[in-house]
Structure formats: C-alpha cells, structure tokens
Short mmCIF file of C-alpha atoms in Angstrom, two decimals:
data_model
loop_
_atom_site.label_atom_id
_atom_site.label_comp_id
_atom_site.label_asym_id
_atom_site.label_seq_id
_atom_site.Cartn_x
_atom_site.Cartn_y
_atom_site.Cartn_z
CA MET A 1 38.96 28.63 -38.49
CA LYS A 2 38.46 27.44 -42.03
CA LEU A 3 39.85 29.35 -44.92
CA GLY A 4 37.88 29.48 -48.13
CA ARG A 5 39.01 27.62 -51.20
CA LYS A 6 41.41 29.79 -53.11
CA SER A 7 40.96 27.94 -56.38
CA ASN A 8 38.84 25.33 -58.05
CA LYS A 9 41.52 22.62 -57.72
CA SER A 10 40.27 19.21 -56.77
CA VAL A 11 41.25 17.95 -53.35
CA LEU A 12 43.39 15.27 -55.00
CA ALA A 13 45.29 17.86 -57.06
CA LYS A 14 45.85 20.05 -54.00
CA ALA A 15 47.00 17.06 -51.93
CA ALA A 16 49.43 16.04 -54.67
CA GLU A 17 50.72 19.62 -54.86
CA LEU A 18 51.33 19.70 -51.10
CA LEU A 19 53.12 16.34 -51.20
CA ALA A 20 55.29 17.53 -54.09
CA ARG A 21 56.56 20.37 -51.90
CA GLN A 22 57.23 18.37 -48.75
CA GLU A 23 56.81 14.83 -47.46
CA GLU A 24 53.84 14.88 -45.08
CA SER A 25 52.05 12.52 -42.73
CA SER A 26 48.48 11.68 -43.65
CA GLN A 27 47.33 13.50 -40.49
CA ARG A 28 49.20 16.69 -41.38
CA LEU A 29 47.96 16.52 -44.98
CA ARG A 30 44.40 16.07 -43.71
CA GLU A 31 44.76 19.16 -41.47
CA LYS A 32 46.15 21.28 -44.30
CA LEU A 33 43.36 20.30 -46.64
CA LEU A 34 40.70 21.00 -44.00
CA LEU A 35 42.18 24.46 -43.48
CA ARG A 36 41.85 25.07 -47.19
CA GLY A 37 38.12 24.40 -47.01
CA TYR A 38 37.81 20.94 -48.52
CA GLU A 39 35.16 18.54 -47.21
CA SER A 40 36.15 15.65 -44.95
CA GLY A 41 34.72 13.01 -47.27
CA GLU A 42 36.69 14.34 -50.25
CA ILE A 43 39.85 14.48 -48.16
CA GLU A 44 39.53 10.89 -46.94
CA GLU A 45 38.92 9.71 -50.49
CA ALA A 46 41.98 11.57 -51.79
CA ILE A 47 44.19 10.33 -48.95
CA GLY A 48 43.01 6.77 -49.54
CA TYR A 49 43.85 7.07 -53.23
CA LEU A 50 47.31 8.51 -52.52
CA GLN A 51 48.03 5.73 -50.02
CA LYS A 52 46.83 3.08 -52.46
CA LYS A 53 49.18 4.46 -55.14
CA HIS A 54 52.04 4.66 -52.55
CA TYR A 55 52.41 8.43 -52.86
CA LEU A 56 51.57 8.76 -49.18
CA ASP A 57 53.16 6.27 -46.80
CA ASP A 58 53.30 7.35 -43.17
CA GLU A 59 55.74 4.65 -42.06
CA ALA A 60 58.24 5.36 -44.83
CA ALA A 61 57.91 9.13 -44.37
CA CYS A 62 58.41 8.84 -40.61
CA GLN A 63 61.47 6.61 -41.05
CA HIS A 64 62.93 8.94 -43.68
CA GLN A 65 62.42 12.08 -41.61
CA PHE A 66 63.71 10.42 -38.44
CA SER A 67 66.83 9.18 -40.23
CA TYR A 68 67.51 12.60 -41.69
CA LEU A 69 67.12 14.40 -38.34
CA TYR A 70 69.07 11.70 -36.48
CA GLU A 71 72.02 11.85 -38.88
CA GLU A 72 72.09 15.54 -39.77
CA SER A 73 71.11 17.37 -36.60
CA SER A 74 72.55 17.64 -33.13
CA GLU A 75 69.15 17.40 -31.50
CA SER A 76 68.35 14.78 -28.88
CA VAL A 77 66.33 11.72 -29.81
CA ARG A 78 63.56 12.96 -27.51
CA ARG A 79 63.39 16.26 -29.36
CA ILE A 80 63.42 14.52 -32.75
CA CYS A 81 60.55 12.29 -31.61
CA ALA A 82 58.56 15.28 -30.35
CA LYS A 83 59.13 17.09 -33.63
CA LEU A 84 57.87 14.11 -35.65
CA MET A 85 54.79 13.75 -33.46
CA GLN A 86 54.05 17.45 -34.03
CA ARG A 87 54.22 16.68 -37.74
CA GLY A 88 51.37 14.20 -37.31
CA PHE A 89 53.14 10.86 -36.97
CA ARG A 90 51.82 8.45 -34.32
CA ALA A 91 53.96 7.94 -31.22
CA ASP A 92 54.31 4.19 -31.78
CA MET A 93 55.45 4.77 -35.36
CA VAL A 94 58.06 7.29 -34.21
CA ALA A 95 59.25 5.00 -31.41
CA SER A 96 59.79 2.18 -33.89
CA CYS A 97 62.30 4.37 -35.77
CA VAL A 98 64.57 4.89 -32.74
CA PRO A 99 67.67 2.65 -32.82
CA ASP A 100 68.30 0.38 -29.84
CA ASP A 101 71.60 1.95 -28.84
CA THR A 102 71.66 5.74 -28.97
CA VAL A 103 74.05 6.46 -26.10
CA GLU A 104 77.11 7.41 -28.18
CA ARG A 105 75.10 9.46 -30.66
CA GLU A 106 73.30 11.29 -27.84
CA ARG A 107 76.56 12.18 -26.14
CA GLU A 108 78.09 13.44 -29.38
CA ALA A 109 74.98 15.50 -30.05
CA ALA A 110 75.14 16.95 -26.52
CA LYS A 111 78.82 17.86 -27.07
CA LYS A 112 77.89 19.64 -30.31
CA GLN A 113 75.17 21.54 -28.45
CA LEU A 114 77.67 22.59 -25.78
CA ARG A 115 80.19 23.75 -28.37
CA ARG A 116 77.51 25.75 -30.13
CA LYS A 117 76.24 27.26 -26.88
CA SER A 118 79.41 28.08 -25.05
CA ARG A 119 82.53 29.77 -26.35
CA GLN A 120 83.53 30.79 -22.84
CA ALA A 121 83.49 29.32 -19.34
CA VAL A 122 79.95 28.78 -18.08
CA PRO A 123 78.79 27.31 -14.74
CA SER A 124 78.17 23.59 -15.10
CA ASP A 125 74.64 23.90 -13.70
CA ARG A 126 73.68 26.25 -16.51
CA LEU A 127 75.09 23.86 -19.10
CA LYS A 128 73.17 20.98 -17.57
CA GLN A 129 69.95 22.99 -17.64
CA TYR A 130 70.58 23.95 -21.24
CA LEU A 131 71.03 20.32 -22.31
CA PHE A 132 68.07 19.14 -20.23
CA ARG A 133 65.77 21.66 -21.95
CA ARG A 134 66.90 20.17 -25.26
CA GLY A 135 65.72 16.70 -24.30
CA PHE A 136 68.91 14.94 -23.31
CA ARG A 137 68.83 12.32 -20.54
CA ILE A 138 70.42 13.15 -17.19
CA SER A 139 72.98 10.34 -17.49
CA ASP A 140 74.15 11.65 -20.86
CA ILE A 141 74.27 15.22 -19.57
CA GLU A 142 76.39 14.25 -16.58
CA ALA A 143 78.81 12.27 -18.73
CA VAL A 144 79.21 15.03 -21.30
CA VAL A 145 79.64 17.87 -18.83
CA GLN A 146 82.22 15.89 -16.88
CA SER A 147 84.16 15.08 -20.05
CA GLN A 148 84.06 18.67 -21.30
CA GLU A 149 85.81 20.44 -18.45
CA GLU A 150 86.87 23.37 -20.63
CA PHE A 151 83.22 24.34 -21.09
CA TYR A 152 82.33 25.03 -17.51
CA VAL A 153 83.40 26.50 -14.22
CA ASP A 154 82.04 25.67 -10.77
#
C-alpha cells in the first residue's frame, strides 16, 4: 500500500531528513521512500548520491549499530543479528560484525536476562526455555543455569 506524497519535498530532501533522524540501511531507506510515494528511479538516484557523498554507508551503519547493541544490551548475538537484518542489512554484512569470541559476553548477557526475569525461584526448565527463546545457544544456557543455582529449583 503506497501512501501519497504529503509534501512537495524532493526525494533527496526527504531521504536526508530521514537519515538525520536515524541511521538507516539503504534498503530500509528505500522502503520508507517507496511508502511515501516516490518513484523508484528517483529513489535510486537519491540513494546513489547519498552513498557517493558518504551520508549513507551500509557497512559503517551496520558496524555502528551492532557495536551499540552488543555493548549496551543484554540481548544474544543471534537476536542482535536478527534485529539488524530486519533493519535491512544483508546477512553477510551483519555476520562480519560479530567478534570471533563471544562466549563470555553471551554468558554475561544470559545472566543479566535471568536476573531481570527471575526474582524468585523458578524451575530450571522454564529458565532454559526463556533463554532459548531469546536466542542464546544451548551450551551457554546450560553453563549459566548451572552457575546460577539461586535462580532455579528442580
């Protein structure tokens, strides 16, 4: 469903306005501009111009957003990757942002999730399911639940 143009702004001006609000992938920007009723040819021209002037750089934006989510959130790497792909970044680009060794960070993030979830004793199976639904690997889940005995009962 296309929405009509709400103003007479050029596609370049609208794209720049959207980028000023939030860092976007070129795919997401393209989708937003299409929804606003701009023509595909105009959109491609504007995106090309923005990329040429380095206002729109998918690799840098992906790396920046991954780093922010990796450092500031307690989400699993899998969930962060899924979120970035939903934002229009290619899977190979997202995968290139993932550090080689994420085991310690994943386990700390899982512990934070458990602390947030459970203030009282909860069966370990429920905790494992909770962490699995949030994208953590089984090996990390087992290690965290075993190390956090105060969070569960059998």
